[in-house]
mmCIF file of C-alpha atoms and ligand atoms in Angstrom:
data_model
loop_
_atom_site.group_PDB
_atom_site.id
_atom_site.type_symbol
_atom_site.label_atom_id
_atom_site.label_comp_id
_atom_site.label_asym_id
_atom_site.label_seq_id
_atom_site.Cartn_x
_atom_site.Cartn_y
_atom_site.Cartn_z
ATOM 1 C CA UNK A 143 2.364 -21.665 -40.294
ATOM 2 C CA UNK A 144 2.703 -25.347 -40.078
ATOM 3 C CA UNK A 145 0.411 -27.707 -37.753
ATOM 4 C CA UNK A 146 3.360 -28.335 -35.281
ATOM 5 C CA UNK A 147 4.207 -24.640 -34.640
ATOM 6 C CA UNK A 148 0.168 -23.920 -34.495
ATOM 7 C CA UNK A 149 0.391 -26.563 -31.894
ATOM 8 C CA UNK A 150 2.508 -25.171 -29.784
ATOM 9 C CA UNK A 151 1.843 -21.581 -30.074
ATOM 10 C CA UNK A 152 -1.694 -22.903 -28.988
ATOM 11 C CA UNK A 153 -0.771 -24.040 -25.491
ATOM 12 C CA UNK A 154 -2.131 -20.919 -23.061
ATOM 13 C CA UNK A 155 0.938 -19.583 -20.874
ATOM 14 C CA UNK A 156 -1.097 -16.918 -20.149
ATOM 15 C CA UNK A 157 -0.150 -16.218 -16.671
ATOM 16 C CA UNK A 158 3.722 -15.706 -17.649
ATOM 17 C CA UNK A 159 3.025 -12.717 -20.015
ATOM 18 C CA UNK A 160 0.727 -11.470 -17.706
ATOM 19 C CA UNK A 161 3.174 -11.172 -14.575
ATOM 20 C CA UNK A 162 5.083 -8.420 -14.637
ATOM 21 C CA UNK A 163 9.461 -8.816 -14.035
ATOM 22 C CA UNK A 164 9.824 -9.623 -10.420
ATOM 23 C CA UNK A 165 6.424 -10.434 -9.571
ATOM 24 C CA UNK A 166 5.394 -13.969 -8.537
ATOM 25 C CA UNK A 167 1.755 -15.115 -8.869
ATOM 26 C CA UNK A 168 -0.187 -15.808 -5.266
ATOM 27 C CA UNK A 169 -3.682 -17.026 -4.787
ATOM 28 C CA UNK A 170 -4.553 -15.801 -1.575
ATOM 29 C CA UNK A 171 -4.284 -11.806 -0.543
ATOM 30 C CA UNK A 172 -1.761 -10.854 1.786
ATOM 31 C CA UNK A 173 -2.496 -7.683 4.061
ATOM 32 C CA UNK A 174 0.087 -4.913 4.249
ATOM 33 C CA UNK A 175 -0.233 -2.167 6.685
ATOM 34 C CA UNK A 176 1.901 0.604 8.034
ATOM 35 C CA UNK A 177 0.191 1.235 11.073
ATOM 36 C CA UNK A 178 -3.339 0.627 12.808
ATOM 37 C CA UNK A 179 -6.384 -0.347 11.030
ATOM 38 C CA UNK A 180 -8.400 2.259 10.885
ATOM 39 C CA UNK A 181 -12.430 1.237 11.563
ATOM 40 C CA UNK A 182 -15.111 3.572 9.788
ATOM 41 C CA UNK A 183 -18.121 3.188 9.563
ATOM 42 C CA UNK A 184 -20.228 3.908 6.833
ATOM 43 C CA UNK A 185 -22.696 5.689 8.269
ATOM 44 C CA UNK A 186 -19.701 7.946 8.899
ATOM 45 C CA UNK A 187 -17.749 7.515 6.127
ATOM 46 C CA UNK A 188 -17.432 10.662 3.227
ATOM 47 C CA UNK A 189 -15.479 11.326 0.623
ATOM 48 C CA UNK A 190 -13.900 14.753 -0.305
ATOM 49 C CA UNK A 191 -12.596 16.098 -3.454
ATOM 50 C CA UNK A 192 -10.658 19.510 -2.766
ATOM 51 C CA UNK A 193 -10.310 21.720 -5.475
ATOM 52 C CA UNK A 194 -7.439 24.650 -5.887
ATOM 53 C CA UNK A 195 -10.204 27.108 -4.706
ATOM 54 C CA UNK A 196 -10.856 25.229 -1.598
ATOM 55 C CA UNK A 197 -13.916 23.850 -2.593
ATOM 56 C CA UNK A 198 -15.123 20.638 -1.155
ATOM 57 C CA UNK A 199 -16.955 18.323 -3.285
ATOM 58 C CA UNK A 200 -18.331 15.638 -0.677
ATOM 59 C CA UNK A 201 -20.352 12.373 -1.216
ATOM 60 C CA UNK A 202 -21.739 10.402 1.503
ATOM 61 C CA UNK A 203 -21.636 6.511 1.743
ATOM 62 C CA UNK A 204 -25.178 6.382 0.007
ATOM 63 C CA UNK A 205 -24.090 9.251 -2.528
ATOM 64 C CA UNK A 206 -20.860 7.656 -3.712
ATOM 65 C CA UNK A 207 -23.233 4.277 -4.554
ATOM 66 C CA UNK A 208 -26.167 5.970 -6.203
ATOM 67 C CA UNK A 209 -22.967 6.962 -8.280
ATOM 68 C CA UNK A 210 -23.278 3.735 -10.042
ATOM 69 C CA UNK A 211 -21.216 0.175 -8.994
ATOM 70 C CA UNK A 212 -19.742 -1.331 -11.354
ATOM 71 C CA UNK A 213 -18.211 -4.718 -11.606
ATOM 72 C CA UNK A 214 -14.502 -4.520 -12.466
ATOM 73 C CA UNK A 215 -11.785 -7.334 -12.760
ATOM 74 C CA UNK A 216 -8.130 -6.637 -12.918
ATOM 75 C CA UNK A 217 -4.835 -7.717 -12.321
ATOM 76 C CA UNK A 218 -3.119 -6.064 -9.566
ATOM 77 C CA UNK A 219 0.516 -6.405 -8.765
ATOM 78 C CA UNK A 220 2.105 -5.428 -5.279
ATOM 79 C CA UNK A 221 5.747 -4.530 -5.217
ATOM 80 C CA UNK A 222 6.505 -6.711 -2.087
ATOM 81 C CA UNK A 223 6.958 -9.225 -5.413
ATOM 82 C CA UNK A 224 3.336 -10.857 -5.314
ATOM 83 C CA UNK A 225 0.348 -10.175 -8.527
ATOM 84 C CA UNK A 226 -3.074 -11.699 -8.138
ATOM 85 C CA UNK A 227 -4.680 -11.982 -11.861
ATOM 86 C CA UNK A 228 -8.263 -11.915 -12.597
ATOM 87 C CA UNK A 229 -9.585 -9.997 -9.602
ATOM 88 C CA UNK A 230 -13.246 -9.401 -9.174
ATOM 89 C CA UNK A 231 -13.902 -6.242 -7.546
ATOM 90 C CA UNK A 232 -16.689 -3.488 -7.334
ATOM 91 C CA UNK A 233 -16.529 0.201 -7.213
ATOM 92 C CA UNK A 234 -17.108 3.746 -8.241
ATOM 93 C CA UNK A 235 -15.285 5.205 -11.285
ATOM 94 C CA UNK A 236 -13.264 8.129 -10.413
ATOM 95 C CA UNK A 237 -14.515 9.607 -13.929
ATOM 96 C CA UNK A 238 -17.874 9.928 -12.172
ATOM 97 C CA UNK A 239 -16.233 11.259 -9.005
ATOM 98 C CA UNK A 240 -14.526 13.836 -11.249
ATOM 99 C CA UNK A 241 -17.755 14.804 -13.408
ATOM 100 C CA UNK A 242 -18.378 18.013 -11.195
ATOM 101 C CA UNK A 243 -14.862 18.794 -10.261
ATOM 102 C CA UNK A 244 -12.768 21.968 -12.136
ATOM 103 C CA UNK A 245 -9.355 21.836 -12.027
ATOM 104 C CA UNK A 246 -6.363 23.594 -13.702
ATOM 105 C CA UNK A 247 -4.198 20.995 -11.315
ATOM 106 C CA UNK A 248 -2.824 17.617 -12.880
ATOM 107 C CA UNK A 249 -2.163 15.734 -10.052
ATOM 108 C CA UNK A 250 -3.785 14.382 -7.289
ATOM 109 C CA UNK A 251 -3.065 13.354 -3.644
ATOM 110 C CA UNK A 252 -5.308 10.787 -1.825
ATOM 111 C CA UNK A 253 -5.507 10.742 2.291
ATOM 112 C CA UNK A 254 -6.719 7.869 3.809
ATOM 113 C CA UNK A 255 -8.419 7.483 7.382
ATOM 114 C CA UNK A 256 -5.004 7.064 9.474
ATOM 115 C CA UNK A 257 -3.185 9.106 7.760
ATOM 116 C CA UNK A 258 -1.501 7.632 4.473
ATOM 117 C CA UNK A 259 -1.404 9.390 1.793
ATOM 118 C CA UNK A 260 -0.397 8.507 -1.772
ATOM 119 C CA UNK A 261 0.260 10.854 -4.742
ATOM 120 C CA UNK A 262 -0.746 9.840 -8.703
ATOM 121 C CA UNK A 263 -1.157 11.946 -11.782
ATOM 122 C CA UNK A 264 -5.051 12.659 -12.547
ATOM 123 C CA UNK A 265 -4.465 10.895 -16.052
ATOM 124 C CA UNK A 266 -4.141 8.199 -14.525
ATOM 125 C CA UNK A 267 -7.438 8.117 -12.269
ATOM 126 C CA UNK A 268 -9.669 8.908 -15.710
ATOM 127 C CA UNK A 269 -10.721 6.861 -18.639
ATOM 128 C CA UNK A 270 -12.217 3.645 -16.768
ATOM 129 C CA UNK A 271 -8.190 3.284 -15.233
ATOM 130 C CA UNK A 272 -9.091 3.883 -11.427
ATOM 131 C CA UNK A 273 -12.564 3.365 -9.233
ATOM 132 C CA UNK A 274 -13.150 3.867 -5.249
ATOM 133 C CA UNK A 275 -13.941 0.182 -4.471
ATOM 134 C CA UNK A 276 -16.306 -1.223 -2.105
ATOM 135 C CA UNK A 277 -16.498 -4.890 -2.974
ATOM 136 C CA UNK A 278 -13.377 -7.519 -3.745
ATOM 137 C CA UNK A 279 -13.581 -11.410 -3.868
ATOM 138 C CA UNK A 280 -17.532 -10.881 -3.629
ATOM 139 C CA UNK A 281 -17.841 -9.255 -0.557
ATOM 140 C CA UNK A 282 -17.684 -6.138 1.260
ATOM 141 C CA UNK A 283 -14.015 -4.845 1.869
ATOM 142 C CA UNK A 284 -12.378 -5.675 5.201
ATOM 143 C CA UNK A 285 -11.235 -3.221 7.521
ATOM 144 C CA UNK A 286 -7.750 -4.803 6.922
ATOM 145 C CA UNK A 287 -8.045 -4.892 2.963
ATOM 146 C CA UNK A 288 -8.855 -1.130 2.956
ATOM 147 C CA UNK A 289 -12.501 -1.116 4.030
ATOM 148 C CA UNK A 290 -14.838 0.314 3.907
ATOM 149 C CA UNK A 291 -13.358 1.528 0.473
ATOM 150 C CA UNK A 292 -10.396 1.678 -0.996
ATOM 151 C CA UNK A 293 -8.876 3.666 -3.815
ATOM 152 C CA UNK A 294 -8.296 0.966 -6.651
ATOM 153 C CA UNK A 295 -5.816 1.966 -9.405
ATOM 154 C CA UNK A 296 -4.678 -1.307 -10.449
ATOM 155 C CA UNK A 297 -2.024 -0.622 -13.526
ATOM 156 C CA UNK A 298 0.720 1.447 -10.926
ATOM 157 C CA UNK A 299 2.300 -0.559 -8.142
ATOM 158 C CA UNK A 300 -0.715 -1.552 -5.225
ATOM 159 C CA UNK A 301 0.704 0.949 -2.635
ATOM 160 C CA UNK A 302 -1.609 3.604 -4.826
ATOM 161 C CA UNK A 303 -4.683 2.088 -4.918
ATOM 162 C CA UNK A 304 -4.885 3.739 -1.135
ATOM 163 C CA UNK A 305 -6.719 1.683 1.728
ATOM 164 C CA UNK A 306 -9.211 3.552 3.747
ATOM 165 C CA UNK A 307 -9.463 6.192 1.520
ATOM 166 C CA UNK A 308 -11.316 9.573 2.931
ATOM 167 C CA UNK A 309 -10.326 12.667 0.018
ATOM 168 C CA UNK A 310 -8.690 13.223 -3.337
ATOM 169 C CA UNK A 311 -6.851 16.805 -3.012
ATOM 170 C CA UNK A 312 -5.654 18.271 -6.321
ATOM 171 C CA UNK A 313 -1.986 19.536 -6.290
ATOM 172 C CA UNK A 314 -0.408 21.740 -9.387
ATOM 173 C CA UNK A 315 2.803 19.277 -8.849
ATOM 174 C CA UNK A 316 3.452 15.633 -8.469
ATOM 175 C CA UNK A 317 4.616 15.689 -4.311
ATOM 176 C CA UNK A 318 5.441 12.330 -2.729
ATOM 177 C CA UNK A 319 3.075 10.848 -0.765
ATOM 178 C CA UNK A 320 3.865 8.286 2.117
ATOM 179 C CA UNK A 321 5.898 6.081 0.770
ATOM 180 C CA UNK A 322 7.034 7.909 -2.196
ATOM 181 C CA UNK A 323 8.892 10.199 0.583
ATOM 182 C CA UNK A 324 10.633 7.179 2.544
ATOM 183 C CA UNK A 325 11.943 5.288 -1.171
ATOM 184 C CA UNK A 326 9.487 4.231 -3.283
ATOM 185 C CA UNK A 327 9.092 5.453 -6.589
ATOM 186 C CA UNK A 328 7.161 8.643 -7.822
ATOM 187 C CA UNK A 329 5.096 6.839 -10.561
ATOM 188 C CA UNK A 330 5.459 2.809 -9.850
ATOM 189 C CA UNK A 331 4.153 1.326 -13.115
ATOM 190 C CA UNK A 332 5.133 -2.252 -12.525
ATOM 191 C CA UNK A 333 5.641 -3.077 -16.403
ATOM 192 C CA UNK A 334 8.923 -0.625 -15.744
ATOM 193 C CA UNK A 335 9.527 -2.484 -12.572
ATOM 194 C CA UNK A 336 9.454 1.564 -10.922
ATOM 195 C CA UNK A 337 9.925 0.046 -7.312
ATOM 196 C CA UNK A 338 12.196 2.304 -5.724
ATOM 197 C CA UNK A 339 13.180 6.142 -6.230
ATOM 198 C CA UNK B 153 -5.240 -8.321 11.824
ATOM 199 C CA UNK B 154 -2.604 -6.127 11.643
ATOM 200 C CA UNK B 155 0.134 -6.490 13.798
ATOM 201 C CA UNK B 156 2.997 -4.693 15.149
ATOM 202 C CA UNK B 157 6.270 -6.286 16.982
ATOM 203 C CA UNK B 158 8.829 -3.819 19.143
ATOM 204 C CA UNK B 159 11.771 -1.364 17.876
ATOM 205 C CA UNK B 160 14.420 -4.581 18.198
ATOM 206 C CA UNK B 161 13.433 -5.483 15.306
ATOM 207 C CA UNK B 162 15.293 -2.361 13.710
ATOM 208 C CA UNK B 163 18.185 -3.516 15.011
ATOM 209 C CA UNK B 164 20.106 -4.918 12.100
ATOM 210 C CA UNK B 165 18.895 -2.043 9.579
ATOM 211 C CA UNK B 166 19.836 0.218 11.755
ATOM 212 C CA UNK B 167 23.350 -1.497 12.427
ATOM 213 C CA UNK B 168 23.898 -1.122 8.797
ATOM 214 C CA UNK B 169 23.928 2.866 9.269
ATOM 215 C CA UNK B 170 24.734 4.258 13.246
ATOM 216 C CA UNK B 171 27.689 2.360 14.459
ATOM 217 C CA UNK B 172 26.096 2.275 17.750
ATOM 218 C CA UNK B 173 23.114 -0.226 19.092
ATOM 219 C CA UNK B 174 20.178 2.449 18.201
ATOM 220 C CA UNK B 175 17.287 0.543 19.545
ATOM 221 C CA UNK B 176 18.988 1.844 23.103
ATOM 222 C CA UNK B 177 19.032 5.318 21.709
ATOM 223 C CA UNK B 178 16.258 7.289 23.091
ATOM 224 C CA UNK B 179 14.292 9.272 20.709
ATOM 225 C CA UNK B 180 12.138 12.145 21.240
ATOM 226 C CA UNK B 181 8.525 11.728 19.128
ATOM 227 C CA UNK B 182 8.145 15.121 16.730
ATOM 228 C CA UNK B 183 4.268 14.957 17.039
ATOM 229 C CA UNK B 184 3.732 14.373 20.834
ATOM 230 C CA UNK B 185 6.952 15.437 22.815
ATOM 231 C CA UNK B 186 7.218 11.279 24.295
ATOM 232 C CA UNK B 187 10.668 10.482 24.802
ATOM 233 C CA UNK B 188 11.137 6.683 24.787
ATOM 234 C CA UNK B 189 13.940 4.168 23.899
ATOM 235 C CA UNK B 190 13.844 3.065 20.113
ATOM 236 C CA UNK B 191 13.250 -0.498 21.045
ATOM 237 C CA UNK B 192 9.738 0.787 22.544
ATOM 238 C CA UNK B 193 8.520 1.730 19.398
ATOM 239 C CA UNK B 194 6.024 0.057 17.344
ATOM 240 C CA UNK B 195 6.784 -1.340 14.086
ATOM 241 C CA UNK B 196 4.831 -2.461 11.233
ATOM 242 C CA UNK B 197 6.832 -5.018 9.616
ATOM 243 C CA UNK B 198 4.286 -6.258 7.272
ATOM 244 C CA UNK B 199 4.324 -3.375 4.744
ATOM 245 C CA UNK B 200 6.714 -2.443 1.570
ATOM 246 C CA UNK B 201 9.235 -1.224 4.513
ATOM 247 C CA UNK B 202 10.048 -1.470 8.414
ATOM 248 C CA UNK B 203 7.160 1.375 10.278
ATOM 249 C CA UNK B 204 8.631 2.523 13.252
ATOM 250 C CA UNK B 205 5.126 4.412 15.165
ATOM 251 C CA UNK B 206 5.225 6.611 18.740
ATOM 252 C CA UNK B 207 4.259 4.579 21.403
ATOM 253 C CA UNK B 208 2.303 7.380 22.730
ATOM 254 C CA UNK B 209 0.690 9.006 20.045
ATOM 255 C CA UNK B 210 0.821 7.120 16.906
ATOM 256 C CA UNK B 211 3.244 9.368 14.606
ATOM 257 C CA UNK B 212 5.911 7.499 12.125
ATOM 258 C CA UNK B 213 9.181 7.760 13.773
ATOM 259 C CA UNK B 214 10.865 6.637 10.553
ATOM 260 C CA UNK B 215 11.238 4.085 8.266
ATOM 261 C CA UNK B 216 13.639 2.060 6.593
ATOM 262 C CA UNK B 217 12.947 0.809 2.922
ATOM 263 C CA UNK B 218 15.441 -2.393 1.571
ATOM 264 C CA UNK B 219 16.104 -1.644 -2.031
ATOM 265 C CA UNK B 220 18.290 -4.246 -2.160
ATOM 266 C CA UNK B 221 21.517 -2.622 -2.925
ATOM 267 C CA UNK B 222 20.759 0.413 -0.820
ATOM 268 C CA UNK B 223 18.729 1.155 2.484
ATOM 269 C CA UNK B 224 16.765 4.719 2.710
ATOM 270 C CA UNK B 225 15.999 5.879 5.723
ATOM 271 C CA UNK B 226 13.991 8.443 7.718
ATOM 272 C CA UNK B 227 13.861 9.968 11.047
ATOM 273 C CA UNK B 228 11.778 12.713 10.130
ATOM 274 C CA UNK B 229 9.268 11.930 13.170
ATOM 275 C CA UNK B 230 11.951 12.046 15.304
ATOM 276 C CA UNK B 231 12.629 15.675 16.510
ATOM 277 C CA UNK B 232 16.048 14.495 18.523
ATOM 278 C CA UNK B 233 17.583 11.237 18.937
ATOM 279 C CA UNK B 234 20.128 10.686 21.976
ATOM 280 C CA UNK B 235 22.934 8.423 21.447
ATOM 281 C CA UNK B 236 24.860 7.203 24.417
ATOM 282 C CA UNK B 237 28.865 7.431 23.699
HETATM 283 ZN ZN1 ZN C 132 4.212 10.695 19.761
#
């Protein structure tokens, strides 16, 4: 290891290693949408888990935050080609969601308020990897960014981490959700680049 | 705010497939019954692909998703679609 190589080596190019292929780094945070913005209140707002023997497991605005907020930052990486690094956001684990919840099933489909819907494997909502989020950039979520909460699973392609998110319904196999049905990939980690079916 | 322009804007995906102008093609909406000319639909264009929503009631239409090398695209709102010869 000699002082030149140590030298170089030292310089930080974090951000390269840190963009997935095909992604390009943005600062600001565009809004998608496939239709209307949906506008909930919280005093109206409730979450549902459904279970495979129709049980509901429901938590109110106030009940999903006496959960416990945490703070949480994270990279997250769109697959219209733009990642935002270091992102400060707030939210609910979905471990503590899924404390109370028995299920033989292994995968999951969220519904949003409008109507989207997005499937991912459990696995990949446990273990500190996914959160219901309230907060981003230090404030309260938009309407437009996915407000009042959003579902925030930040190492698969954003189109999972569902906006306006209302339930979490269990399903024995992996069906497409909205956009997995019209081209987009089943899975959509975007280290694999899994854009497109 | 989110946004939505009118069904011309499907025009050149759409050319790509039907060999005829389908934004004139009337469709009939699978959720409501509404029966309206493509280019009256409403389409989210900010999103991973082209939204095409009823007019009347809101339903997806159908959708078009640019892979790059291939287009995929669905009707499956659309119950009928009338093309004029
Ligand atoms: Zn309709």
């Amino acid at each position: 290891m000699s002082f030149v190589t140590r030298g170089f080596s030292g310089r930080r190019r974090e951000p390269d290693t840190r963009l997935p292929p095909g992604q390009t780094l943005v600062q600001d945070w565009p809004v998608l949408s496939a239709g209307p913005t949906p506008h909930v209140d919280t005093a109206d707002w409730e979450l549902t888990v459904q279970d495979e023997t129709g049980t509901d497991h429901r938590w109110s605005w106030d009940e999903l935050l006496a959960l416990g907020v945490e703070d949480v930052t994270v990279d997250i990486h769109c697959v219209t080609h733009w990642s935002r690094l270091d992102m400060g956001w707030r939210g609910v684990s979905l471990d503590k969601i899924f404390e109370d919840v028995e299920s033989e099933h292994e995968y999951v489909m969220a519904h949003s308020y409008g109507g989207y819907t997005t499937n991912v494997p459990l696995e990949d909502l446990l273990d500190g990897k996914a959160w219901i989020a309230t907060e981003a950039d230090g404030a309260p979520l938009d309407p437009e960014h996915g407000g009042p909460a959003r579902l925030l699973v930040p190492h698969l392609y954003f189109w999972k981490s569902a906006k306006w998110v209302r339930g979490l319904t269990m399903m024995p196999d992996n069906d497409p959700g909205f956009w997995e049905q019209y081209g987009y990939h089943l899975y959509g980690d975007p280290w694999k680049e899994e854009r497109y079916w | 705010m989110t946004h939505h322009l009118d069904g011309n804007v499907l025009a050149g995906a759409l050319s790509e497939v039907f060999t005829t102008d389908m934004t004139a093609a009337r469709g009939r909406c699978g959720g409501c019954g509404h029966m309206a000319a493509i280019a009256e639909a409403m389409v989210y264009t900010d999103a991973p692909g082209l939204v095409a929503r009823c007019a009347g009631c809101d339903q997806v239409l159908a959708t078009v998703v640019d892979t790059g090398d291939r287009v995929i695209l669905s009707l499956a709102g659309l119950s009928a679609v009338e093309l004029r010869r």
